Each structure stands twice: as C-alpha cells, then as structure tokens.
C-alpha cells in the first residue's frame, strides 16, 4: 500500500492535474504551523483560521471543477437524447450501436469524475487527520460539523456528490432503453428488480458506493467475515482463471462446516448446567464446560490458518474427525460419570474449529464477482447455527437407554452432533475438490489481448506515465520524509504479515480500539448466553425447553437486525456514529440487567437481555464493517490475517467470560448475576472512552 502522496500523483488524470487538492502544499503548511506555534510566531486561533481558509479554498477549487464537469456530462447526455429520439422514429441498427457506445463513453468519463471526487475526498480526510495528530486538537469535528450542514457548504458536494445521482440515473435509463427488449414495451421503471447487465453501469455503481460508503444488506453482512474483496469487477481474463479454481460444492462444504460448528457450540448451552450437576459438580461449572471449546479454539485458529496455506481438504478432514471424537466423548461422559471426559470432549471440539479454513477458502478460491455473496453466506451460516443450536437442544427431551448407553437431554446433543459430523465427513471425502495451489497463488497481471474491455480503457486512461516529471518526483521525495503509524510504509508493504509480532505492529490505535470493542461485545454476549440456564432456573424456575426457546429467539434476531442496519440505518448515519450509539445502548442493557431490588422479574431479565443482545449484534456488524475498512491491507491475507485477529479477540473474550461465571459461582448463585455483569460494565465503559479518544480516526 503506497503512501497517499504517491497515490495522488499516480492516479491523477493528467489534464485535470491543477484541480486536485494540493496535498503537498497543505502537508508542508501543517509542518510550518507546528514550527510557528513552537516559536511563538502565531497563536492557535490564528493557525486554525488560516488552515480553515486554505482548506476552504482547496475545496472550492475542487467543487467548481466538479460542477463544470457535471454540466458537460449533462450537456452530452442531452445531445445524445435528441439523437435517440430521432432513432426512435427511424430505427437504424448501426445508429443504435453507435449511440450505445456514445453513452458508454459518457459513462467512462463519469467514472473518471467519480474517482476524481473520491481521491480528493480521501485527501481531505487525510490532511484533517494529519492536522489533528500534529496539534492534538479535534479540528476535524469542528470543521466537518460546521461545514457539512451550512447552507453555503461546498463540503457536501465532495462527500455527498450532489448532482452525480442525476447523471447516473440518466445514463442507466438510456442504456437500458437501448438494450434489445425483443418487442417488450416495458421500461426500466416497470421492472425495478431487473438489473441492468452493463459493465459500465456496474463500475459506476461500484464507484458511487465506494465514494459514499453506502451499503446494502449483502455488502454489510459480507464485511462481517473480514474477507478480502475487490473494489472493482475483475477483467474477463481474471474471471476465466478464477472460475477454473472455483468449485461450488466445495464452497457449500465450507459453509456447512461453519453452520455445524456454530450449532455444536451452542447446542449444549441450555443443558450444560444440568449435565455438570449430574456429574457431581456445581451448576456454575457450566462456564468451564462451555468455555473449554473456546480455550482450544484460541490455538486451533492459528494452526488451521497456517495449514490452509498448503491445503484446504486435509484440515477439513482433520476437523471433522476431531469434532466427531469430541462429541462422542462429551456424550459418553454421562455413563462414565467423569467431568474430565466431558471437558476433554469439549476441548477436542474446540481443536476442530476450522473457521479459519472456511474464511480462507472464500478469500482465495471464490471468484471476486461472488465473493461478497459467499462472505455473506459465511456470516449467515454462523448466525443460523447460533439460533439452531439451542432450538435443537429444546427438542432433544427424550430419555432412553440402548445397552449401557444413556440417551437424555444432556447426552443427546453430543450424539446428534457426532452423527452430523460423521455424515459430513463422508460427504466431504466424496465431494470436496482441492484447488490447485498454483492457481490459488498466481494472480494474473493482464488478461489476453483479445479480451480487453472498456474497463481496461478506464484503467489505461488513469494510468501513471512511465516518465514522471520533476514535480511528481519531488512529491515522492517529499512523501518519503514522513513516517507512518504502521509498517505500511516499508517496501514490502504488499506482503502479508508473517508473525504475530508483525501483525501486531500493523495495528493502528483505531484498529486496536475496534478489537477492544469486539472483545467487549463478545464478552457481554457470552455472559448473557452461558449463564442464562443457571440464572433463569434460579430466579424463574425455567426448564430446559424454556431456556432453549429463549436463546433460539435471541439467535433468530441476528439476520433481521443486520438486514435493518445494513439496508437502512447504515445509509443514514456514519459507521462511527452507529458504533458509539450501539455501545451506549449496550451499556444501558447491561445496567438494566443488574439485580438491585429484592425481586427480579422475568420482564426485566427478558427486556435487558434483548437490549443487550440486539445492541451487541448491531455493534458487531458495524464494528467489523468499520474494521474491514481501517485495517491494513497486509492483514487481508496470509496466516496472520484480520479475520484471525478478530477471531482470537472474540474467542479470548468467551474464555474469560466463561471463566468468570465459574469463578463467580464460588460466591453463591445469588451473587452470580451482579458479579458477572460488573466486568461487562467496566469493559463497556472503557471501550466507549477509547472510541471517544479515537473518534476522529474512524472514517
């Protein structure tokens, strides 16, 4: 990942060079302001005024040029509309083809303009962050808030691309009308669900989404997986090679593995306390039983991630075998009357966690054009597994014996999952196709010459000339003078992290805060879920079926809540605003959960649990969505990737939470609720404080 100064010079359209933000000048001026403040030549107010004026001038230059280009595009579309009206009266195949190409040319120029806006918007964000960092002053908040909603604001033109939507709409409608409709009299407005199959419009929509950071449910859900995604459609040559290594059944096997593992994780939650008591332990030992799986997963995530560098099939086979054995041990512990065997079974289940392999397979072996859908499938499979686990536990209420083996509500989850993993192992052995490692690791640099598309023409039009002028060279030299906050500035900035240490050094303060938030929300959710059977039995005398229904209902809220946030709310507010709001709501849910009076009602517990769980789900979605954009590109692939780091943070939170439940059990069941909620409260307050301190860097 090159520094922004170099990227700005490399990506500029040569004939537009004078209209881009003068990033070099502004960076030097920030440095001069620092020296002047130290020497007492200027006071802080004067610096803020001068810098605001300079930034206003830069934005005005950008906006006036943007308006001029929008007007030119609108004028071209208007002229083409007149030609289209003539062709409608006197149809001509060659004329229609030429007109379509003319519209596509307008589309290519619009993409260049969108990239112009995006590059300048990035420059504005970066120079604001640089100013805040240099002077330890929250100038960004003042500048953006004072300019964004002012009636004379020009900042909206940059960040909200006012007027571009009309041009995009006109192009889409006219290109759609020129498509062959085989005698159909329907317009684009009569068939809103039919997508326009034109690569130019696809690129325009992709550029608009990137510029506005707007999202939809699928994209929002897919970002939860922290899987690398392409910013633009692949070329025809790349798609052909990617399709050769893509195998649909193998992808489905990875998603089924994800689903079964989440079912395996949560299917024991409603009955773990009863199982512990039947083996002579306290009910709160359920924390150790449930958490044992997470303890082993901390280690399995690392070796599975490393193993996936060499193979996908072998680790999935190993995972299935270990999970089969782990569930058999879990089920047999009842007749063996051994708590040790019970915990060993759960440890084996954790050692079989192949989520790192599932995530890596999607990243490496699924074509870019459907990778977002596959990522969303990964998250959906996890959410459905989380809901199905407790629901299945509620159905397994039988009790019988076959020979000397007991089948009851405690052991049936283990036997059911053992059978499921055995069937999965057979399917995996028959149907999985190991991709060619050479194909996975090779990335084509150029498609065959005969497969060049209009997309290539855009890239060629924006390419940096091989012979750079002295001004460009000077900008690069100046850019080298400044250090970055991470290892991004090194010459091997495109290579993945090779160790935990190098991965940690790539974590900027904002990324560390995001991981802390992820730890916090996973801790709060684990406390809520793992102790639910003990708490509800103690206060409300709920049976296993009631607990299972309650947990299943909570789990079923995951996808609807993410749908609402991803489709609507995330388009209305910034990610960092949602991040702060959901943390505060989670804090409210935790506070409301405390038992502060002599009685503890079902209504209080259910409402507080719902607030806590739903706000944690919203927070997780926004947190991972934001983390995917602020995390270093070097952490998108390799063994020590962002997905592994987030998994480790979440798994560690579950381990600590389950350990807290067992430790708090020594103080008595009556104190369990408040004692376990107290750490959640402290960590939540700490994460809110850290978010506030790094708020300016979270965009």
XYZ file of C-alpha atoms in Angstrom:
699
model
C 0.000 0.000 0.000
C 1.740 3.173 -1.229
C 1.553 6.427 0.655
C -1.191 8.820 -0.278
C 1.150 11.435 -1.789
C 2.391 8.895 -4.328
C -1.097 7.533 -4.944
C -2.436 11.028 -5.561
C 0.198 11.679 -8.220
C -0.153 8.238 -9.799
C -3.949 8.283 -10.066
C -4.408 11.835 -11.325
C -5.897 12.448 -14.754
C -3.080 14.475 -16.385
C -5.310 17.163 -17.908
C -7.071 17.667 -14.551
C -3.877 17.965 -12.516
C -4.417 21.564 -11.459
C -7.822 20.825 -9.912
C -6.828 18.194 -7.353
C -6.202 19.013 -3.715
C -2.682 20.366 -3.256
C -1.807 17.760 -0.672
C 1.916 18.511 -0.752
C 1.382 22.218 -0.034
C -1.073 21.571 2.784
C 1.200 18.985 4.379
C 4.074 21.472 4.350
C 1.843 24.189 5.753
C 0.820 21.926 8.663
C 4.504 21.404 9.410
C 5.140 25.158 9.250
C 2.240 25.837 11.608
C 3.821 23.495 14.139
C 7.115 25.364 13.959
C 5.406 28.769 14.193
C 3.456 27.717 17.281
C 6.618 26.462 18.962
C 8.459 29.697 18.200
C 5.513 31.845 19.269
C 5.104 33.472 15.858
C 1.399 32.553 15.705
C -1.222 31.623 18.263
C -3.558 28.648 17.996
C -6.594 30.673 16.885
C -4.648 32.231 14.012
C -3.430 28.828 12.877
C -6.962 27.401 12.917
C -8.287 30.347 10.938
C -5.503 30.191 8.332
C -5.788 26.443 7.898
C -9.593 26.605 7.613
C -9.303 29.295 4.940
C -6.743 27.261 2.984
C -8.877 24.128 3.134
C -11.983 26.098 2.098
C -10.100 27.399 -0.944
C -8.941 23.913 -1.903
C -12.465 22.515 -1.605
C -13.916 25.408 -3.603
C -11.434 24.711 -6.416
C -12.428 21.044 -6.446
C -16.168 21.746 -6.319
C -16.190 24.365 -9.084
C -14.350 21.973 -11.384
C -16.734 19.165 -10.376
C -19.762 21.309 -11.237
C -18.218 22.250 -14.565
C -17.628 18.599 -15.467
C -21.125 17.613 -14.339
C -22.556 20.280 -16.606
C -20.524 18.996 -19.555
C -21.692 15.436 -18.942
C -25.305 16.583 -18.636
C -24.984 18.517 -21.900
C -23.590 15.441 -23.688
C -26.426 13.279 -22.360
C -28.947 15.872 -23.525
C -27.498 15.865 -27.065
C -27.489 12.068 -27.130
C -31.122 12.143 -26.017
C -32.042 14.141 -29.090
C -30.240 11.603 -31.275
C -32.095 8.780 -29.505
C -35.424 10.497 -30.201
C -34.581 10.642 -33.920
C -33.558 6.961 -33.940
C -36.821 6.047 -32.203
C -38.729 7.405 -35.219
C -36.313 5.975 -37.798
C -34.669 2.857 -36.262
C -31.190 2.047 -37.544
C -29.134 -0.835 -36.124
C -25.758 0.799 -36.724
C -27.054 4.077 -35.355
C -28.337 2.409 -32.184
C -24.988 0.632 -31.718
C -23.092 3.870 -32.147
C -25.422 5.677 -29.766
C -24.948 2.995 -27.138
C -21.187 3.335 -27.449
C -21.521 7.105 -27.097
C -23.474 6.651 -23.873
C -20.806 4.247 -22.653
C -18.130 6.853 -23.386
C -20.048 9.267 -21.166
C -20.129 6.549 -18.540
C -16.349 6.133 -18.720
C -15.880 9.875 -18.237
C -18.302 9.799 -15.309
C -16.210 7.059 -13.675
C -13.135 9.248 -14.078
C -15.013 12.090 -12.398
C -16.150 9.855 -9.527
C -12.558 8.736 -8.985
C -11.538 12.397 -9.029
C -14.023 13.118 -6.234
C -13.001 10.016 -4.283
C -9.305 10.870 -4.459
C -9.914 14.430 -3.279
C -12.268 13.305 -0.501
C -9.539 10.950 0.705
C -7.027 13.793 0.603
C -9.315 15.991 2.709
C -9.778 13.232 5.287
C -6.052 12.554 5.477
C -4.994 16.190 5.841
C -7.585 16.680 8.595
C -6.261 13.634 10.436
C -2.711 14.914 9.976
C -3.653 18.276 11.450
C -5.377 16.651 14.450
C -2.409 14.387 15.071
C 0.131 17.216 14.817
C -1.670 19.576 17.180
C -3.631 17.115 19.355
C -6.735 19.116 18.543
C -10.190 17.897 17.474
C -10.231 20.223 14.461
C -11.892 17.621 12.222
C -15.045 17.570 14.318
C -15.294 21.361 14.219
C -14.567 21.672 10.503
C -16.854 18.896 9.277
C -19.751 19.752 11.591
C -19.569 23.488 10.813
C -19.364 22.971 7.035
C -21.460 19.890 6.348
C -24.868 21.355 7.247
C -24.280 25.015 6.379
C -26.498 26.312 3.541
C -23.430 27.575 1.664
C -21.406 24.435 2.311
C -19.273 23.129 -0.532
C -18.132 20.162 1.529
C -21.401 18.363 0.732
C -20.501 18.425 -2.949
C -17.370 16.385 -2.179
C -18.652 13.961 0.409
C -22.256 13.621 -0.804
C -21.562 14.110 -4.539
C -24.648 16.278 -5.026
C -25.873 16.093 -8.631
C -23.967 12.966 -9.635
C -27.004 10.783 -8.922
C -28.976 12.531 -11.658
C -26.243 11.812 -14.217
C -26.010 8.166 -13.089
C -29.785 7.808 -13.368
C -29.915 9.320 -16.834
C -27.155 7.036 -18.106
C -28.759 3.930 -16.597
C -32.167 4.711 -18.060
C -30.910 5.496 -21.541
C -28.615 2.481 -21.733
C -31.470 0.283 -20.528
C -33.763 1.668 -23.217
C -31.158 0.841 -25.854
C -30.928 -2.808 -24.767
C -32.623 -5.349 -27.007
C -36.028 -5.991 -25.395
C -37.388 -8.298 -28.096
C -40.603 -6.410 -28.603
C -41.209 -5.611 -24.932
C -42.960 -2.330 -24.238
C -41.826 -2.209 -20.566
C -39.422 0.457 -19.397
C -36.762 0.259 -16.689
C -39.310 1.703 -14.239
C -41.753 -1.144 -14.921
C -39.161 -3.735 -13.960
C -37.270 -2.303 -10.985
C -35.993 -5.709 -9.939
C -34.249 -6.447 -13.218
C -30.605 -5.450 -13.030
C -29.035 -3.708 -15.995
C -26.365 -6.005 -17.414
C -23.787 -3.447 -18.456
C -20.222 -3.351 -17.072
C -20.067 0.427 -17.308
C -23.112 0.874 -15.078
C -21.710 -1.775 -12.709
C -18.494 0.226 -12.437
C -20.396 3.467 -11.903
C -22.459 1.938 -9.102
C -19.324 0.476 -7.548
C -17.623 3.877 -7.669
C -20.658 5.595 -6.140
C -20.817 3.025 -3.328
C -17.128 3.464 -2.611
C -17.424 7.234 -2.650
C -20.401 7.441 -0.313
C -19.563 4.373 1.789
C -23.184 3.420 1.246
C -24.063 -0.216 1.650
C -26.816 -2.772 1.497
C -27.638 -5.879 3.488
C -25.491 -8.221 1.407
C -22.422 -5.985 1.429
C -22.900 -5.116 5.106
C -23.239 -8.795 6.039
C -20.315 -9.840 3.863
C -17.988 -7.384 5.579
C -18.524 -9.210 8.893
C -16.372 -12.066 7.616
C -13.297 -9.819 7.190
C -12.577 -11.475 3.857
C -10.649 -9.598 1.175
C -12.891 -8.159 -1.566
C -12.066 -6.495 -4.855
C -13.020 -2.838 -5.255
C -13.852 -3.225 -8.924
C -15.047 -6.031 -11.181
C -12.425 -8.452 -12.425
C -11.389 -8.422 -16.051
C -12.575 -11.188 -18.349
C -9.219 -12.978 -18.218
C -9.137 -12.946 -14.436
C -12.709 -14.232 -14.203
C -11.902 -17.131 -16.522
C -8.921 -18.208 -14.407
C -10.864 -17.730 -11.155
C -13.722 -19.887 -12.464
C -11.266 -22.694 -13.139
C -10.333 -22.966 -9.439
C -13.879 -22.358 -8.156
C -15.937 -25.390 -7.121
C -19.463 -24.720 -5.854
C -19.842 -27.944 -3.848
C -16.533 -27.267 -2.071
C -17.780 -23.810 -1.126
C -21.017 -25.326 0.203
C -18.993 -27.817 2.258
C -17.130 -24.932 3.868
C -20.380 -23.132 4.674
C -21.913 -26.317 6.102
C -18.802 -26.753 8.245
C -19.336 -23.228 9.568
C -23.011 -23.922 10.301
C -22.391 -27.240 12.062
C -19.615 -25.790 14.185
C -21.844 -22.981 15.462
C -24.623 -25.481 16.180
C -22.047 -27.569 18.046
C -21.008 -24.535 20.084
C -24.465 -23.508 21.303
C -26.424 -26.772 21.379
C -25.161 -27.548 24.893
C -25.849 -24.126 26.432
C -29.390 -24.915 27.720
C -28.295 -28.208 29.331
C -24.664 -27.662 30.386
C -25.625 -26.767 33.976
C -27.787 -29.876 34.408
C -25.033 -32.034 32.904
C -22.497 -30.573 35.361
C -24.797 -31.226 38.331
C -25.418 -34.818 37.206
C -21.661 -35.410 37.344
C -21.394 -34.062 40.878
C -20.206 -30.532 40.089
C -21.816 -27.148 40.756
C -24.171 -25.753 38.134
C -21.824 -22.821 37.534
C -19.178 -25.260 36.266
C -21.163 -24.937 33.038
C -18.899 -21.939 32.408
C -15.864 -24.238 32.207
C -17.759 -26.792 30.123
C -18.929 -24.221 27.603
C -15.662 -22.258 27.651
C -13.418 -25.299 27.108
C -14.294 -25.228 23.424
C -13.250 -21.583 23.183
C -9.952 -22.261 25.017
C -8.947 -24.856 22.432
C -10.132 -22.623 19.580
C -7.549 -19.984 20.521
C -4.838 -22.430 19.445
C -6.694 -24.214 16.655
C -7.367 -20.961 14.814
C -3.631 -20.382 14.404
C -2.611 -23.836 13.185
C -5.655 -24.164 10.923
C -4.873 -20.766 9.397
C -1.271 -21.874 8.771
C -2.393 -25.293 7.469
C -4.667 -23.622 4.923
C -1.537 -22.205 3.253
C -0.875 -25.730 1.981
C -4.247 -27.449 1.802
C -7.957 -26.995 2.438
C -9.073 -30.612 2.223
C -6.720 -32.050 4.855
C -7.586 -29.599 7.658
C -11.315 -30.042 6.964
C -10.917 -33.833 7.230
C -8.954 -33.451 10.459
C -11.539 -31.007 11.811
C -14.420 -33.414 11.135
C -12.665 -36.372 12.768
C -11.697 -34.398 15.882
C -15.210 -32.961 16.232
C -16.709 -36.439 15.874
C -14.451 -37.785 18.632
C -15.059 -34.726 20.808
C -18.825 -35.122 20.675
C -18.601 -38.860 21.393
C -16.502 -38.081 24.494
C -18.998 -35.404 25.531
C -21.903 -37.847 25.261
C -20.063 -40.783 26.923
C -19.063 -38.710 29.966
C -22.514 -39.259 31.476
C -22.217 -43.050 31.676
C -18.542 -42.811 32.618
C -19.516 -40.338 35.369
C -16.450 -38.260 34.554
C -16.368 -34.473 34.415
C -12.854 -34.766 32.989
C -14.075 -36.721 29.961
C -16.804 -34.106 29.494
C -14.294 -31.258 29.403
C -11.864 -33.225 27.217
C -14.703 -33.733 24.741
C -15.340 -30.004 24.557
C -11.612 -29.313 24.208
C -11.467 -31.686 21.255
C -14.432 -29.870 19.699
C -12.548 -26.594 20.029
C -9.437 -28.135 18.472
C -11.591 -28.965 15.453
C -12.595 -25.366 14.773
C -11.891 -24.844 11.064
C -13.424 -21.380 10.729
C -10.035 -20.025 9.648
C -10.024 -22.551 6.785
C -13.613 -21.685 5.823
C -12.791 -17.975 5.716
C -9.517 -18.537 3.852
C -11.182 -20.731 1.220
C -13.666 -17.975 0.392
C -10.876 -15.406 0.201
C -8.607 -17.481 -2.052
C -10.829 -19.775 -4.106
C -14.102 -17.934 -4.739
C -14.253 -15.572 -7.759
C -14.348 -11.888 -6.891
C -17.728 -11.438 -8.581
C -19.452 -13.687 -5.999
C -17.064 -13.338 -3.055
C -19.321 -10.868 -1.285
C -22.244 -13.302 -1.542
C -20.060 -16.117 -0.224
C -18.896 -13.921 2.664
C -22.498 -13.097 3.495
C -23.231 -16.824 3.365
C -20.416 -17.432 5.850
C -21.911 -14.940 8.298
C -25.469 -16.190 7.705
C -24.412 -19.797 8.311
C -22.835 -18.750 11.603
C -25.951 -16.841 12.670
C -28.308 -19.680 11.726
C -26.119 -22.171 13.564
C -26.207 -19.992 16.640
C -30.029 -19.990 16.558
C -30.459 -23.663 15.626
C -28.171 -24.961 18.392
C -30.399 -24.010 21.365
C -33.546 -24.805 19.359
C -32.353 -28.372 18.762
C -31.470 -28.720 22.446
C -35.061 -27.834 23.308
C -36.327 -30.673 21.082
C -33.993 -33.335 22.476
C -36.026 -34.056 25.600
C -36.188 -37.850 25.379
C -34.690 -40.330 27.798
C -33.887 -43.964 26.955
C -31.083 -46.499 27.048
C -29.539 -48.733 24.395
C -27.492 -51.409 26.110
C -25.396 -49.462 28.640
C -25.516 -46.125 26.817
C -27.834 -43.412 28.160
C -29.625 -41.007 25.852
C -31.164 -37.958 27.548
C -31.321 -34.165 27.209
C -27.696 -33.898 28.354
C -26.127 -36.555 26.126
C -28.335 -36.331 23.014
C -26.699 -33.064 21.816
C -23.346 -34.880 21.760
C -24.701 -37.930 19.950
C -26.614 -35.798 17.423
C -23.535 -33.734 16.576
C -21.363 -36.872 16.363
C -23.722 -38.309 13.732
C -23.841 -34.950 11.908
C -20.039 -34.734 11.732
C -19.764 -38.348 10.587
C -22.203 -37.725 7.729
C -20.386 -34.507 6.887
C -17.063 -36.398 6.823
C -18.447 -38.875 4.283
C -19.819 -36.039 2.096
C -16.533 -34.159 2.380
C -14.462 -37.204 1.374
C -16.594 -37.819 -1.700
C -17.306 -34.310 -2.974
C -14.564 -31.856 -1.941
C -12.221 -30.730 -4.694
C -8.809 -29.478 -3.587
C -7.933 -26.384 -5.656
C -4.625 -26.220 -7.473
C -2.303 -24.291 -5.164
C -0.512 -22.722 -8.142
C -3.817 -21.336 -9.413
C -4.690 -20.028 -5.967
C -1.374 -18.239 -5.502
C -0.994 -16.882 -9.033
C -2.688 -13.593 -9.779
C -2.840 -12.678 -13.480
C -1.397 -9.299 -14.185
C -3.038 -8.777 -17.576
C -5.812 -10.527 -19.469
C -5.195 -11.777 -23.006
C -5.072 -9.021 -25.556
C -8.219 -10.251 -27.225
C -10.183 -9.868 -24.016
C -9.626 -6.185 -23.344
C -12.804 -4.416 -22.246
C -13.980 -0.891 -21.657
C -12.938 -1.355 -18.047
C -9.324 -1.677 -19.214
C -9.693 1.565 -21.144
C -10.663 3.336 -17.934
C -7.646 1.940 -16.122
C -5.372 2.849 -19.033
C -6.770 6.350 -19.079
C -5.949 6.807 -15.411
C -2.531 5.141 -15.548
C 0.613 6.972 -14.485
C 3.023 7.710 -17.352
C 6.305 5.808 -17.152
C 8.311 9.015 -17.470
C 7.436 11.179 -14.492
C 8.115 14.855 -14.454
C 10.235 16.602 -11.873
C 7.186 17.787 -9.950
C 5.981 14.213 -9.488
C 9.465 13.127 -8.422
C 9.618 15.970 -5.933
C 6.277 14.939 -4.477
C 7.567 11.398 -3.997
C 10.731 12.597 -2.326
C 8.720 14.813 -0.022
C 6.398 11.937 0.788
C 9.355 9.800 1.841
C 10.206 12.278 4.593
C 7.123 11.446 6.588
C 6.729 8.295 8.691
C 3.550 6.319 9.025
C 1.920 4.878 12.117
C 2.431 1.305 10.991
C 4.574 -0.871 8.784
C 2.627 0.200 5.706
C 5.500 2.432 4.668
C 8.040 -0.352 4.165
C 8.967 -1.590 0.732
C 7.310 -4.959 1.362
C 4.006 -3.266 2.159
C 2.059 -5.630 -0.092
C 3.206 -8.820 1.604
C 1.073 -10.357 4.375
C 2.179 -10.355 7.994
C 4.454 -13.315 8.739
C 4.185 -13.449 12.536
C 2.016 -12.349 15.424
C 4.580 -9.623 16.155
C 4.490 -8.157 12.651
C 0.690 -8.369 12.641
C 0.541 -6.520 15.954
C 2.819 -3.757 14.649
C 0.375 -3.220 11.799
C -2.391 -2.377 14.250
C -3.028 1.346 14.416
C -4.689 2.825 17.537
C -8.075 2.845 15.797
C -7.757 -0.846 14.880
C -6.768 -1.704 18.445
C -9.861 0.086 19.707
C -12.005 -1.871 17.238
C -10.552 -5.144 18.537
C -11.198 -3.998 22.116
C -14.822 -3.287 21.186
C -15.084 -6.729 19.611
C -13.679 -8.285 22.797
C -16.160 -6.319 24.891
C -19.264 -7.255 22.906
C -18.305 -10.925 22.720
C -17.683 -10.922 26.480
C -21.103 -9.383 27.169
C -22.872 -11.819 24.822
C -21.099 -14.850 26.280
C -22.003 -13.838 29.832
C -25.630 -13.458 28.784
C -25.853 -16.750 26.888
C -23.704 -19.049 29.020
C -25.267 -18.206 32.365
C -28.834 -17.998 31.040
C -29.772 -21.543 32.113
C -28.407 -21.031 35.640
C -29.940 -17.559 36.105
C -33.378 -18.449 34.739
C -33.550 -21.660 36.777
C -32.559 -19.851 39.968
C -34.916 -16.873 39.622
C -37.755 -18.145 37.418
C -37.554 -21.971 37.578
C -37.384 -22.234 33.787
C -36.883 -25.731 32.382
C -34.571 -26.693 29.526
C -37.228 -26.166 26.852
C -37.993 -22.628 28.044
C -34.298 -21.703 28.062
C -33.839 -23.217 24.602
C -36.769 -21.249 23.179
C -35.474 -18.036 24.753
C -31.961 -18.496 23.326
C -33.284 -19.531 19.917
C -35.418 -16.378 19.734
C -32.390 -14.271 20.601
C -30.362 -16.026 17.900
C -33.067 -15.518 15.299
C -32.824 -11.737 15.731
C -29.326 -11.707 14.201
C -30.203 -11.660 10.500
C -33.274 -9.346 10.729
C -31.339 -6.818 12.817
C -28.406 -6.883 10.395
C -30.856 -6.508 7.500
C -32.333 -3.343 9.027
C -28.918 -1.889 9.876
C -27.297 -2.865 6.580
C -30.161 -1.741 4.354
C -31.393 1.410 6.063
C -29.640 2.657 9.196
C -26.083 2.430 7.839
C -27.116 4.646 4.920
C -28.467 7.304 7.298
C -25.551 7.547 9.727
C -21.787 7.187 9.696
C -20.299 3.924 10.943
C -18.571 5.685 13.835
C -21.867 7.257 14.914
C -23.543 3.855 14.922
C -20.534 2.447 16.757
C -20.868 4.940 19.582
C -24.672 4.727 19.756
C -24.723 0.915 19.887
C -22.089 0.873 22.632
C -24.155 3.274 24.717
C -27.267 1.145 24.129
C -25.328 -1.952 25.140
C -24.237 -0.169 28.303
C -27.885 0.613 29.061
C -28.782 -3.061 28.581
C -26.019 -4.169 30.949
C -27.028 -1.652 33.623
C -30.674 -2.678 33.322
C -29.662 -6.338 33.822
C -28.371 -5.808 37.371
C -30.470 -7.072 40.267
C -30.806 -4.027 42.551
C -34.078 -4.788 44.339
C -35.374 -7.692 46.364
C -37.196 -9.199 43.395
C -36.017 -9.939 39.879
C -38.809 -10.206 37.328
C -38.991 -12.112 34.072
C -39.849 -8.862 32.263
C -36.688 -7.150 33.497
C -34.494 -10.099 32.536
C -36.009 -10.637 29.094
C -36.027 -6.931 28.152
C -32.485 -6.328 29.402
C -31.271 -9.471 27.630
C -32.964 -8.373 24.409
C -31.451 -4.879 24.603
C -28.013 -6.291 25.374
C -28.077 -8.947 22.666
C -29.564 -6.797 19.900
C -27.258 -3.846 20.588
C -24.288 -6.236 20.687
C -25.343 -7.639 17.305
C -25.652 -4.158 15.810
C -22.312 -3.273 17.346
C -20.656 -6.390 15.942
C -21.893 -5.648 12.443
C -20.792 -2.015 12.491
C -17.535 -2.870 14.269
C -16.456 -5.471 11.707
C -17.671 -3.327 8.825
C -15.544 -0.448 10.076
C -12.637 -2.747 10.931
C -12.585 -4.067 7.368
C -12.016 -0.527 6.078
C -9.474 0.753 8.631
C -7.351 -2.395 8.935
C -4.107 -2.626 6.982
C -4.316 -4.293 3.571
C -1.451 -6.539 4.667
C -3.850 -8.130 7.148
C -6.346 -9.158 4.493
C -4.449 -12.337 3.549
C -1.905 -14.788 4.896
C -1.847 -16.790 8.118
C -1.972 -13.819 10.488
C -4.870 -12.010 8.862
C -7.523 -9.681 10.208
C -10.065 -12.484 10.406
C -7.717 -14.485 12.622
C -7.049 -11.491 14.890
C -10.748 -10.758 15.329
C -11.460 -14.456 15.930
C -8.749 -14.597 18.577
C -10.097 -11.453 20.264
C -13.636 -12.823 20.309
C -12.553 -16.294 21.426
C -10.421 -14.876 24.238
C -13.436 -12.857 25.379
C -15.535 -16.029 25.535
C -12.847 -17.833 27.522
C -12.603 -15.015 30.059
C -16.401 -14.729 30.305
C -16.941 -18.456 30.881
C -14.127 -18.487 33.426
C -15.752 -15.544 35.190
C -19.035 -17.469 35.504
C -17.348 -20.445 37.136
C -15.239 -18.251 39.446
C -18.284 -16.201 40.472
C -20.105 -19.431 41.336
C -17.967 -19.779 44.456
C -19.698 -16.675 45.843
C -23.108 -18.353 45.535
C -25.833 -18.435 42.889
C -27.494 -15.386 44.444
C -24.452 -13.224 43.654
C -23.720 -14.727 40.233
C -25.705 -12.228 38.131
C -24.269 -8.997 39.550
C -20.711 -10.320 39.897
C -20.529 -11.434 36.258
C -22.163 -8.250 34.958
C -19.690 -5.974 36.726
C -16.719 -6.758 34.393
C -19.022 -6.256 31.388
C -19.923 -2.829 32.711
C -16.295 -1.819 33.279
C -15.089 -3.058 29.878
C -18.015 -1.377 28.105
C -17.270 1.979 29.751
C -13.582 1.588 28.826
C -14.411 0.833 25.176
C -16.701 3.872 24.963
C -13.910 6.054 26.350
C -11.394 4.633 23.854
C -13.849 5.136 20.995
C -14.273 8.758 22.026
C -10.494 9.291 22.050
C -10.024 7.783 18.560
C -13.302 9.034 17.085
C -11.644 11.285 14.500
C -9.664 8.413 13.005
C -12.690 6.166 12.498
C -13.623 7.190 8.944
